Amino acid sequence: MFPRVIQSKFVPSNTPVSASAIQNLKTFIETTKNLLVLTGAGISTPSGIPDYRSEGVGLYARSTNRPVLYQDFLKSAHIRQRYWARNYVGWPRFSSVLPNAAHYILSKWEKSGKIHWLVTQNVDALHLKAGTKLLTELHGSAHRVECLGCKQVFPRTRMQDLLSADNPDWQATSIDMAPDGDVQLTREQEKGFQVSSCTSCGGILKPQIIFFGDNVARPVVQFVYDQLKQCDGVLVVGSSLQVYSGYRFILAAKQAKKPVAIVNIGETRADRLVDLKVNGSCVDVLSQVDSIQ
């Protein structure tokens, strides 16, 4: 028995899915022997991590706060201070978020041989926590930090230790959280926060995620294309596909005449392209599909 919805605060309103839609998705999954799964923020909202675009409950609907742009992070020490101060405050909560039933069901399907590969656009590591092994984190992971100078990579937990040591008397709190783990702080709260540098070369430290305005590395993109060639169908779970980095794989699947199904609350960029669309909660839909014998 998998845990069901943990939190519903960030899950958009939705209606129950019909039994026929559930059965159609079950048939799609059973008849697809090598399934490639692409997941987005909608699979993690039931765990308590907000997304950006959901109507009424996404970050863009609730706040004027916007994600940091890659070039701004590189150029501005103030932007880096703001980012790391907010991320430092948000990390204990973000890092403690647990997978929900949808993550565990996909991990179970992988173990049973239904899933050839899973690609996630999320940076929350919830698929890893749920036990998924055949995984590409398309946009990286907030649980890793990289030095832009010497290129070393280390766990985000170590960064928290570095920041804590460099800010022994600094304190701030916030109840908000963004999809990448940072929180909303005022400029007054951010004052005095010291940003840690690489202990090996003194370089700039950055979470190993793809910021807005940056591009997914070509070898990662090519690897996903290679996995797509080996699959015979694609299942999208919890993504509106508004970001091209994920949408391009649906275009490639359709060009190769591979069937595509989507489970998502609300419209997606690829609705007109797909063979099956189930409009509903990832947790509820996958739980029902998995329960059918």
PDB file of C-alpha atoms in Angstrom:
ATOM      1  CA  MET A   1       0.000   0.000   0.000  1.00  0.00           C
ATOM      2  CA  PHE A   2       1.554   3.274  -1.124  1.00  0.00           C
ATOM      3  CA  PRO A   3       1.044   6.623   0.649  1.00  0.00           C
ATOM      4  CA  ARG A   4      -1.682   8.644  -1.045  1.00  0.00           C
ATOM      5  CA  VAL A   5      -1.938  12.438  -1.292  1.00  0.00           C
ATOM      6  CA  ILE A   6       0.218  13.923   1.451  1.00  0.00           C
ATOM      7  CA  GLN A   7      -0.747  17.553   0.857  1.00  0.00           C
ATOM      8  CA  SER A   8      -3.351  19.053  -1.452  1.00  0.00           C
ATOM      9  CA  LYS A   9      -2.504  22.742  -1.064  1.00  0.00           C
ATOM     10  CA  PHE A  10      -0.629  22.859  -4.376  1.00  0.00           C
ATOM     11  CA  VAL A  11      -2.795  20.420  -6.348  1.00  0.00           C
ATOM     12  CA  PRO A  12      -5.173  22.248  -8.734  1.00  0.00           C
ATOM     13  CA  SER A  13      -8.884  21.510  -8.468  1.00  0.00           C
ATOM     14  CA  ASN A  14      -9.877  18.515 -10.564  1.00  0.00           C
ATOM     15  CA  THR A  15     -12.761  16.159 -11.133  1.00  0.00           C
ATOM     16  CA  PRO A  16     -12.818  12.370 -10.745  1.00  0.00           C
ATOM     17  CA  VAL A  17     -11.626  10.434 -13.782  1.00  0.00           C
ATOM     18  CA  SER A  18     -14.055   8.041 -15.462  1.00  0.00           C
ATOM     19  CA  ALA A  19     -13.578   4.301 -15.231  1.00  0.00           C
ATOM     20  CA  SER A  20     -13.288   4.105 -19.020  1.00  0.00           C
ATOM     21  CA  ALA A  21     -10.409   6.608 -19.036  1.00  0.00           C
ATOM     22  CA  ILE A  22      -8.615   4.582 -16.364  1.00  0.00           C
ATOM     23  CA  GLN A  23      -9.122   1.398 -18.355  1.00  0.00           C
ATOM     24  CA  ASN A  24      -7.867   3.058 -21.546  1.00  0.00           C
ATOM     25  CA  LEU A  25      -4.691   4.131 -19.770  1.00  0.00           C
ATOM     26  CA  LYS A  26      -4.264   0.654 -18.289  1.00  0.00           C
ATOM     27  CA  THR A  27      -4.536  -0.811 -21.791  1.00  0.00           C
ATOM     28  CA  PHE A  28      -2.039   1.723 -23.157  1.00  0.00           C
ATOM     29  CA  ILE A  29       0.504   0.790 -20.483  1.00  0.00           C
ATOM     30  CA  GLU A  30      -0.007  -2.958 -20.874  1.00  0.00           C
ATOM     31  CA  THR A  31       0.330  -2.886 -24.658  1.00  0.00           C
ATOM     32  CA  THR A  32       3.463  -0.721 -24.566  1.00  0.00           C
ATOM     33  CA  LYS A  33       6.338  -3.096 -23.882  1.00  0.00           C
ATOM     34  CA  ASN A  34       9.153  -0.561 -23.493  1.00  0.00           C
ATOM     35  CA  LEU A  35       7.671   2.564 -21.949  1.00  0.00           C
ATOM     36  CA  LEU A  36       9.509   5.864 -21.610  1.00  0.00           C
ATOM     37  CA  VAL A  37       8.010   8.017 -18.845  1.00  0.00           C
ATOM     38  CA  LEU A  38       8.414  11.807 -18.691  1.00  0.00           C
ATOM     39  CA  THR A  39       7.394  13.430 -15.415  1.00  0.00           C
ATOM     40  CA  GLY A  40       6.896  17.061 -14.442  1.00  0.00           C
ATOM     41  CA  ALA A  41       6.021  19.193 -11.438  1.00  0.00           C
ATOM     42  CA  GLY A  42       2.476  17.835 -11.255  1.00  0.00           C
ATOM     43  CA  ILE A  43       3.699  14.527  -9.876  1.00  0.00           C
ATOM     44  CA  SER A  44       5.316  16.282  -6.894  1.00  0.00           C
ATOM     45  CA  THR A  45       2.607  18.804  -5.940  1.00  0.00           C
ATOM     46  CA  PRO A  46       0.780  16.156  -3.852  1.00  0.00           C
ATOM     47  CA  SER A  47       3.982  15.819  -1.827  1.00  0.00           C
ATOM     48  CA  GLY A  48       3.843  19.518  -0.966  1.00  0.00           C
ATOM     49  CA  ILE A  49       6.173  21.002  -3.580  1.00  0.00           C
ATOM     50  CA  PRO A  50       4.476  23.742  -5.620  1.00  0.00           C
ATOM     51  CA  ASP A  51       4.761  24.062  -9.370  1.00  0.00           C
ATOM     52  CA  TYR A  52       5.094  27.257 -11.388  1.00  0.00           C
ATOM     53  CA  ARG A  53       2.103  27.307 -13.705  1.00  0.00           C
ATOM     54  CA  SER A  54      -0.942  25.566 -12.175  1.00  0.00           C
ATOM     55  CA  GLU A  55      -4.031  27.747 -12.200  1.00  0.00           C
ATOM     56  CA  GLY A  56      -4.750  29.290  -8.819  1.00  0.00           C
ATOM     57  CA  VAL A  57      -2.121  27.345  -6.845  1.00  0.00           C
ATOM     58  CA  GLY A  58       1.118  27.590  -8.850  1.00  0.00           C
ATOM     59  CA  LEU A  59       3.904  29.962  -7.842  1.00  0.00           C
ATOM     60  CA  TYR A  60       3.094  32.387 -10.671  1.00  0.00           C
ATOM     61  CA  ALA A  61      -0.527  32.597  -9.512  1.00  0.00           C
ATOM     62  CA  ARG A  62       0.293  33.097  -5.831  1.00  0.00           C
ATOM     63  CA  SER A  63       3.341  35.337  -5.925  1.00  0.00           C
ATOM     64  CA  THR A  64       5.301  37.912  -7.898  1.00  0.00           C
ATOM     65  CA  ASN A  65       8.443  35.939  -7.053  1.00  0.00           C
ATOM     66  CA  ARG A  66      10.163  34.540 -10.147  1.00  0.00           C
ATOM     67  CA  PRO A  67      12.985  32.007 -10.533  1.00  0.00           C
ATOM     68  CA  VAL A  68      16.549  33.228 -10.885  1.00  0.00           C
ATOM     69  CA  LEU A  69      17.872  33.559 -14.428  1.00  0.00           C
ATOM     70  CA  TYR A  70      21.158  31.808 -15.202  1.00  0.00           C
ATOM     71  CA  GLN A  71      22.973  34.888 -16.531  1.00  0.00           C
ATOM     72  CA  ASP A  72      21.863  36.970 -13.551  1.00  0.00           C
ATOM     73  CA  PHE A  73      23.233  34.349 -11.159  1.00  0.00           C
ATOM     74  CA  LEU A  74      26.589  34.391 -12.932  1.00  0.00           C
ATOM     75  CA  LYS A  75      26.935  38.164 -13.172  1.00  0.00           C
ATOM     76  CA  SER A  76      25.584  39.422  -9.849  1.00  0.00           C
ATOM     77  CA  ALA A  77      26.979  38.761  -6.382  1.00  0.00           C
ATOM     78  CA  HIS A  78      23.764  40.272  -4.981  1.00  0.00           C
ATOM     79  CA  ILE A  79      21.622  37.774  -6.938  1.00  0.00           C
ATOM     80  CA  ARG A  80      23.774  34.916  -5.631  1.00  0.00           C
ATOM     81  CA  GLN A  81      23.382  36.235  -2.089  1.00  0.00           C
ATOM     82  CA  ARG A  82      19.610  36.429  -2.501  1.00  0.00           C
ATOM     83  CA  TYR A  83      19.432  32.958  -4.041  1.00  0.00           C
ATOM     84  CA  TRP A  84      21.553  31.190  -1.431  1.00  0.00           C
ATOM     85  CA  ALA A  85      19.938  33.001   1.506  1.00  0.00           C
ATOM     86  CA  ARG A  86      16.505  31.866   0.352  1.00  0.00           C
ATOM     87  CA  ASN A  87      17.731  28.385  -0.503  1.00  0.00           C
ATOM     88  CA  TYR A  88      19.478  28.068   2.860  1.00  0.00           C
ATOM     89  CA  VAL A  89      16.251  28.842   4.696  1.00  0.00           C
ATOM     90  CA  GLY A  90      14.160  26.567   2.485  1.00  0.00           C
ATOM     91  CA  TRP A  91      16.497  23.581   2.398  1.00  0.00           C
ATOM     92  CA  PRO A  92      15.466  21.810   5.646  1.00  0.00           C
ATOM     93  CA  ARG A  93      11.854  21.703   4.512  1.00  0.00           C
ATOM     94  CA  PHE A  94      12.538  20.998   0.828  1.00  0.00           C
ATOM     95  CA  SER A  95      15.014  18.204   1.539  1.00  0.00           C
ATOM     96  CA  SER A  96      12.605  16.459   3.914  1.00  0.00           C
ATOM     97  CA  VAL A  97       9.739  16.181   1.376  1.00  0.00           C
ATOM     98  CA  LEU A  98       8.773  12.560   0.725  1.00  0.00           C
ATOM     99  CA  PRO A  99       7.607  10.776  -2.432  1.00  0.00           C
ATOM    100  CA  ASN A 100       3.908  10.109  -2.890  1.00  0.00           C
ATOM    101  CA  ALA A 101       2.067   7.105  -4.319  1.00  0.00           C
ATOM    102  CA  ALA A 102       2.670   8.173  -7.924  1.00  0.00           C
ATOM    103  CA  HIS A 103       6.460   8.106  -7.441  1.00  0.00           C
ATOM    104  CA  TYR A 104       6.307   4.698  -5.768  1.00  0.00           C
ATOM    105  CA  ILE A 105       4.029   3.235  -8.434  1.00  0.00           C
ATOM    106  CA  LEU A 106       6.401   4.286 -11.224  1.00  0.00           C
ATOM    107  CA  SER A 107       9.283   2.752  -9.265  1.00  0.00           C
ATOM    108  CA  LYS A 108       7.254  -0.456  -8.919  1.00  0.00           C
ATOM    109  CA  TRP A 109       6.528  -0.503 -12.663  1.00  0.00           C
ATOM    110  CA  GLU A 110      10.218  -0.063 -13.385  1.00  0.00           C
ATOM    111  CA  LYS A 111      11.073  -3.067 -11.213  1.00  0.00           C
ATOM    112  CA  SER A 112       8.438  -5.162 -12.976  1.00  0.00           C
ATOM    113  CA  GLY A 113       9.901  -4.309 -16.376  1.00  0.00           C
ATOM    114  CA  LYS A 114       7.099  -2.050 -17.636  1.00  0.00           C
ATOM    115  CA  ILE A 115       9.275   1.072 -17.780  1.00  0.00           C
ATOM    116  CA  HIS A 116      12.308   1.203 -20.061  1.00  0.00           C
ATOM    117  CA  TRP A 117      13.479   4.625 -18.788  1.00  0.00           C
ATOM    118  CA  LEU A 118      12.178   7.558 -16.750  1.00  0.00           C
ATOM    119  CA  VAL A 119      13.012  11.186 -17.501  1.00  0.00           C
ATOM    120  CA  THR A 120      12.025  13.815 -14.941  1.00  0.00           C
ATOM    121  CA  GLN A 121      11.965  17.575 -15.322  1.00  0.00           C
ATOM    122  CA  ASN A 122      11.894  17.907 -11.522  1.00  0.00           C
ATOM    123  CA  VAL A 123      14.903  18.730  -9.345  1.00  0.00           C
ATOM    124  CA  ASP A 124      13.448  17.375  -6.084  1.00  0.00           C
ATOM    125  CA  ALA A 125      15.020  13.862  -6.148  1.00  0.00           C
ATOM    126  CA  LEU A 126      11.673  12.268  -5.203  1.00  0.00           C
ATOM    127  CA  HIS A 127      12.017   9.580  -7.868  1.00  0.00           C
ATOM    128  CA  LEU A 128      15.367   8.586  -6.377  1.00  0.00           C
ATOM    129  CA  LYS A 129      13.840   8.552  -2.901  1.00  0.00           C
ATOM    130  CA  ALA A 130      11.104   6.251  -4.221  1.00  0.00           C
ATOM    131  CA  GLY A 131      13.688   3.813  -5.560  1.00  0.00           C
ATOM    132  CA  THR A 132      13.749   4.558  -9.296  1.00  0.00           C
ATOM    133  CA  LYS A 133      17.075   3.517 -10.856  1.00  0.00           C
ATOM    134  CA  LEU A 134      16.630   3.986 -14.615  1.00  0.00           C
ATOM    135  CA  LEU A 135      16.451   7.748 -14.360  1.00  0.00           C
ATOM    136  CA  THR A 136      17.585  10.911 -16.099  1.00  0.00           C
ATOM    137  CA  GLU A 137      17.161  14.159 -14.140  1.00  0.00           C
ATOM    138  CA  LEU A 138      16.764  16.387 -17.188  1.00  0.00           C
ATOM    139  CA  HIS A 139      17.078  19.651 -15.268  1.00  0.00           C
ATOM    140  CA  GLY A 140      19.566  18.376 -12.698  1.00  0.00           C
ATOM    141  CA  SER A 141      19.021  18.065  -8.969  1.00  0.00           C
ATOM    142  CA  ALA A 142      18.727  20.579  -6.136  1.00  0.00           C
ATOM    143  CA  HIS A 143      20.381  17.911  -3.979  1.00  0.00           C
ATOM    144  CA  ARG A 144      23.755  18.504  -5.641  1.00  0.00           C
ATOM    145  CA  VAL A 145      26.032  21.573  -5.840  1.00  0.00           C
ATOM    146  CA  GLU A 146      28.724  22.259  -8.436  1.00  0.00           C
ATOM    147  CA  CYS A 147      31.672  24.623  -8.550  1.00  0.00           C
ATOM    148  CA  LEU A 148      31.714  26.693 -11.729  1.00  0.00           C
ATOM    149  CA  GLY A 149      35.494  26.966 -11.423  1.00  0.00           C
ATOM    150  CA  CYS A 150      37.000  23.531 -10.756  1.00  0.00           C
ATOM    151  CA  LYS A 151      33.783  21.633 -11.641  1.00  0.00           C
ATOM    152  CA  GLN A 152      33.708  19.498  -8.511  1.00  0.00           C
ATOM    153  CA  VAL A 153      30.253  18.291  -7.448  1.00  0.00           C
ATOM    154  CA  PHE A 154      29.176  17.590  -3.884  1.00  0.00           C
ATOM    155  CA  PRO A 155      25.968  16.951  -1.918  1.00  0.00           C
ATOM    156  CA  ARG A 156      23.704  19.876  -1.074  1.00  0.00           C
ATOM    157  CA  THR A 157      23.927  18.823   2.583  1.00  0.00           C
ATOM    158  CA  ARG A 158      27.587  19.859   2.573  1.00  0.00           C
ATOM    159  CA  MET A 159      26.631  23.263   1.166  1.00  0.00           C
ATOM    160  CA  GLN A 160      24.229  23.701   4.061  1.00  0.00           C
ATOM    161  CA  ASP A 161      27.105  23.040   6.456  1.00  0.00           C
ATOM    162  CA  LEU A 162      29.311  25.580   4.666  1.00  0.00           C
ATOM    163  CA  LEU A 163      26.601  28.236   4.705  1.00  0.00           C
ATOM    164  CA  SER A 164      25.845  27.558   8.354  1.00  0.00           C
ATOM    165  CA  ALA A 165      29.516  27.935   9.283  1.00  0.00           C
ATOM    166  CA  ASP A 166      29.776  31.205   7.349  1.00  0.00           C
ATOM    167  CA  ASN A 167      26.564  32.614   8.888  1.00  0.00           C
ATOM    168  CA  PRO A 168      26.614  31.633  12.575  1.00  0.00           C
ATOM    169  CA  ASP A 169      24.513  34.618  13.693  1.00  0.00           C
ATOM    170  CA  TRP A 170      22.224  35.024  10.647  1.00  0.00           C
ATOM    171  CA  GLN A 171      18.609  33.915  10.953  1.00  0.00           C
ATOM    172  CA  ALA A 172      15.463  34.203   8.831  1.00  0.00           C
ATOM    173  CA  THR A 173      12.210  32.314   8.436  1.00  0.00           C
ATOM    174  CA  SER A 174       9.604  31.972   5.704  1.00  0.00           C
ATOM    175  CA  ILE A 175       6.537  29.811   5.118  1.00  0.00           C
ATOM    176  CA  ASP A 176       6.706  29.939   1.309  1.00  0.00           C
ATOM    177  CA  MET A 177       8.558  27.443  -0.886  1.00  0.00           C
ATOM    178  CA  ALA A 178       9.341  27.413  -4.614  1.00  0.00           C
ATOM    179  CA  PRO A 179       9.651  24.334  -6.874  1.00  0.00           C
ATOM    180  CA  ASP A 180      13.453  24.456  -6.594  1.00  0.00           C
ATOM    181  CA  GLY A 181      13.421  24.757  -2.807  1.00  0.00           C
ATOM    182  CA  ASP A 182      14.033  28.446  -2.161  1.00  0.00           C
ATOM    183  CA  VAL A 183      11.665  30.668  -0.195  1.00  0.00           C
ATOM    184  CA  GLN A 184      10.478  34.269  -0.186  1.00  0.00           C
ATOM    185  CA  LEU A 185      12.565  36.635   1.954  1.00  0.00           C
ATOM    186  CA  THR A 186      12.574  40.406   2.183  1.00  0.00           C
ATOM    187  CA  ARG A 187      15.682  42.368   1.271  1.00  0.00           C
ATOM    188  CA  GLU A 188      16.045  43.271   4.923  1.00  0.00           C
ATOM    189  CA  GLN A 189      16.113  39.576   5.838  1.00  0.00           C
ATOM    190  CA  GLU A 190      18.770  38.874   3.209  1.00  0.00           C
ATOM    191  CA  LYS A 191      21.163  41.526   4.537  1.00  0.00           C
ATOM    192  CA  GLY A 192      24.403  40.234   5.979  1.00  0.00           C
ATOM    193  CA  PHE A 193      24.108  36.743   4.498  1.00  0.00           C
ATOM    194  CA  GLN A 194      27.511  35.418   3.449  1.00  0.00           C
ATOM    195  CA  VAL A 195      27.723  33.211   0.361  1.00  0.00           C
ATOM    196  CA  SER A 196      30.183  30.347   0.642  1.00  0.00           C
ATOM    197  CA  SER A 197      32.785  29.768  -2.065  1.00  0.00           C
ATOM    198  CA  CYS A 198      34.413  26.562  -3.251  1.00  0.00           C
ATOM    199  CA  THR A 199      36.813  25.309  -0.588  1.00  0.00           C
ATOM    200  CA  SER A 200      39.161  23.967  -3.279  1.00  0.00           C
ATOM    201  CA  CYS A 201      39.476  26.870  -5.721  1.00  0.00           C
ATOM    202  CA  GLY A 202      37.380  29.738  -4.343  1.00  0.00           C
ATOM    203  CA  GLY A 203      35.015  29.513  -7.293  1.00  0.00           C
ATOM    204  CA  ILE A 204      31.297  30.282  -7.498  1.00  0.00           C
ATOM    205  CA  LEU A 205      29.034  27.541  -6.169  1.00  0.00           C
ATOM    206  CA  LYS A 206      25.741  26.815  -7.889  1.00  0.00           C
ATOM    207  CA  PRO A 207      23.087  24.149  -7.407  1.00  0.00           C
ATOM    208  CA  GLN A 208      23.467  21.524 -10.121  1.00  0.00           C
ATOM    209  CA  ILE A 209      20.188  22.462 -11.776  1.00  0.00           C
ATOM    210  CA  ILE A 210      19.317  24.056 -15.094  1.00  0.00           C
ATOM    211  CA  PHE A 211      18.314  27.625 -14.303  1.00  0.00           C
ATOM    212  CA  PHE A 212      15.872  29.489 -16.519  1.00  0.00           C
ATOM    213  CA  GLY A 213      17.860  30.849 -19.455  1.00  0.00           C
ATOM    214  CA  ASP A 214      20.333  27.964 -19.408  1.00  0.00           C
ATOM    215  CA  ASN A 215      20.292  24.877 -21.644  1.00  0.00           C
ATOM    216  CA  VAL A 216      20.307  21.165 -20.906  1.00  0.00           C
ATOM    217  CA  ALA A 217      23.717  19.729 -21.837  1.00  0.00           C
ATOM    218  CA  ARG A 218      23.782  18.204 -25.316  1.00  0.00           C
ATOM    219  CA  PRO A 219      24.996  14.768 -24.117  1.00  0.00           C
ATOM    220  CA  VAL A 220      22.014  14.569 -21.736  1.00  0.00           C
ATOM    221  CA  VAL A 221      19.577  15.495 -24.505  1.00  0.00           C
ATOM    222  CA  GLN A 222      21.151  12.967 -26.871  1.00  0.00           C
ATOM    223  CA  PHE A 223      20.978  10.261 -24.202  1.00  0.00           C
ATOM    224  CA  VAL A 224      17.244  10.823 -23.804  1.00  0.00           C
ATOM    225  CA  TYR A 225      16.777  10.720 -27.579  1.00  0.00           C
ATOM    226  CA  ASP A 226      18.623   7.384 -27.568  1.00  0.00           C
ATOM    227  CA  GLN A 227      16.291   6.030 -24.876  1.00  0.00           C
ATOM    228  CA  LEU A 228      13.326   7.293 -26.870  1.00  0.00           C
ATOM    229  CA  LYS A 229      14.503   5.313 -29.916  1.00  0.00           C
ATOM    230  CA  GLN A 230      14.510   2.137 -27.822  1.00  0.00           C
ATOM    231  CA  CYS A 231      11.012   2.624 -26.425  1.00  0.00           C
ATOM    232  CA  ASP A 232       7.738   1.928 -28.196  1.00  0.00           C
ATOM    233  CA  GLY A 233       5.571   4.440 -26.348  1.00  0.00           C
ATOM    234  CA  VAL A 234       5.715   7.499 -24.081  1.00  0.00           C
ATOM    235  CA  LEU A 235       3.756   8.307 -20.922  1.00  0.00           C
ATOM    236  CA  VAL A 236       3.784  11.903 -19.661  1.00  0.00           C
ATOM    237  CA  VAL A 237       2.894  12.298 -15.983  1.00  0.00           C
ATOM    238  CA  GLY A 238       2.226  15.688 -14.423  1.00  0.00           C
ATOM    239  CA  SER A 239       3.660  18.052 -17.017  1.00  0.00           C
ATOM    240  CA  SER A 240       2.067  20.815 -19.056  1.00  0.00           C
ATOM    241  CA  LEU A 241       5.044  20.487 -21.444  1.00  0.00           C
ATOM    242  CA  GLN A 242       5.277  24.268 -21.708  1.00  0.00           C
ATOM    243  CA  VAL A 243       9.058  24.082 -21.466  1.00  0.00           C
ATOM    244  CA  TYR A 244      10.681  23.004 -24.720  1.00  0.00           C
ATOM    245  CA  SER A 245      13.311  20.872 -22.988  1.00  0.00           C
ATOM    246  CA  GLY A 246      10.634  18.228 -22.362  1.00  0.00           C
ATOM    247  CA  TYR A 247       8.217  19.009 -25.191  1.00  0.00           C
ATOM    248  CA  ARG A 248      10.849  18.226 -27.852  1.00  0.00           C
ATOM    249  CA  PHE A 249      10.791  14.552 -26.879  1.00  0.00           C
ATOM    250  CA  ILE A 250       7.046  14.378 -27.521  1.00  0.00           C
ATOM    251  CA  LEU A 251       7.597  15.929 -30.940  1.00  0.00           C
ATOM    252  CA  ALA A 252      10.290  13.335 -31.641  1.00  0.00           C
ATOM    253  CA  ALA A 253       8.033  10.509 -30.455  1.00  0.00           C
ATOM    254  CA  LYS A 254       5.233  11.581 -32.763  1.00  0.00           C
ATOM    255  CA  GLN A 255       7.627  11.997 -35.681  1.00  0.00           C
ATOM    256  CA  ALA A 256       8.732   8.405 -35.054  1.00  0.00           C
ATOM    257  CA  LYS A 257       5.055   7.359 -34.898  1.00  0.00           C
ATOM    258  CA  LYS A 258       5.305   6.213 -31.283  1.00  0.00           C
ATOM    259  CA  PRO A 259       2.090   6.443 -29.216  1.00  0.00           C
ATOM    260  CA  VAL A 260       1.961   9.043 -26.442  1.00  0.00           C
ATOM    261  CA  ALA A 261      -0.360   9.266 -23.419  1.00  0.00           C
ATOM    262  CA  ILE A 262      -0.609  12.139 -20.917  1.00  0.00           C
ATOM    263  CA  VAL A 263      -1.847  12.235 -17.324  1.00  0.00           C
ATOM    264  CA  ASN A 264      -2.165  15.823 -16.147  1.00  0.00           C
ATOM    265  CA  ILE A 265      -4.589  18.268 -14.573  1.00  0.00           C
ATOM    266  CA  GLY A 266      -5.496  20.839 -17.211  1.00  0.00           C
ATOM    267  CA  GLU A 267      -4.305  21.521 -20.729  1.00  0.00           C
ATOM    268  CA  THR A 268      -0.839  20.722 -22.015  1.00  0.00           C
ATOM    269  CA  ARG A 269       1.152  21.951 -24.975  1.00  0.00           C
ATOM    270  CA  ALA A 270       0.872  18.517 -26.612  1.00  0.00           C
ATOM    271  CA  ASP A 271      -2.845  17.749 -26.189  1.00  0.00           C
ATOM    272  CA  ARG A 272      -3.472  17.914 -29.930  1.00  0.00           C
ATOM    273  CA  LEU A 273      -0.619  15.491 -30.645  1.00  0.00           C
ATOM    274  CA  VAL A 274      -1.242  12.649 -28.232  1.00  0.00           C
ATOM    275  CA  ASP A 275      -3.136   9.394 -28.553  1.00  0.00           C
ATOM    276  CA  LEU A 276      -4.622   9.477 -25.046  1.00  0.00           C
ATOM    277  CA  LYS A 277      -5.139  12.289 -22.520  1.00  0.00           C
ATOM    278  CA  VAL A 278      -6.359  11.622 -18.979  1.00  0.00           C
ATOM    279  CA  ASN A 279      -7.251  14.837 -17.169  1.00  0.00           C
ATOM    280  CA  GLY A 280      -6.724  14.100 -13.497  1.00  0.00           C
ATOM    281  CA  SER A 281      -4.452  13.891 -10.475  1.00  0.00           C
ATOM    282  CA  CYS A 282      -1.313  11.824 -11.001  1.00  0.00           C
ATOM    283  CA  VAL A 283      -1.719  10.111  -7.647  1.00  0.00           C
ATOM    284  CA  ASP A 284      -5.376   9.221  -8.151  1.00  0.00           C
ATOM    285  CA  VAL A 285      -4.998   8.111 -11.770  1.00  0.00           C
ATOM    286  CA  LEU A 286      -1.868   5.996 -11.318  1.00  0.00           C
ATOM    287  CA  SER A 287      -3.256   4.476  -8.107  1.00  0.00           C
ATOM    288  CA  GLN A 288      -6.405   3.395  -9.909  1.00  0.00           C
ATOM    289  CA  VAL A 289      -4.493   2.024 -12.881  1.00  0.00           C
ATOM    290  CA  ASP A 290      -2.148   0.106 -10.605  1.00  0.00           C
ATOM    291  CA  SER A 291      -5.063  -1.405  -8.655  1.00  0.00           C
ATOM    292  CA  ILE A 292      -6.652  -2.994 -11.740  1.00  0.00           C
ATOM    293  CA  GLN A 293      -5.770  -6.689 -11.854  1.00  0.00           C
TER     294      GLN A 293
END
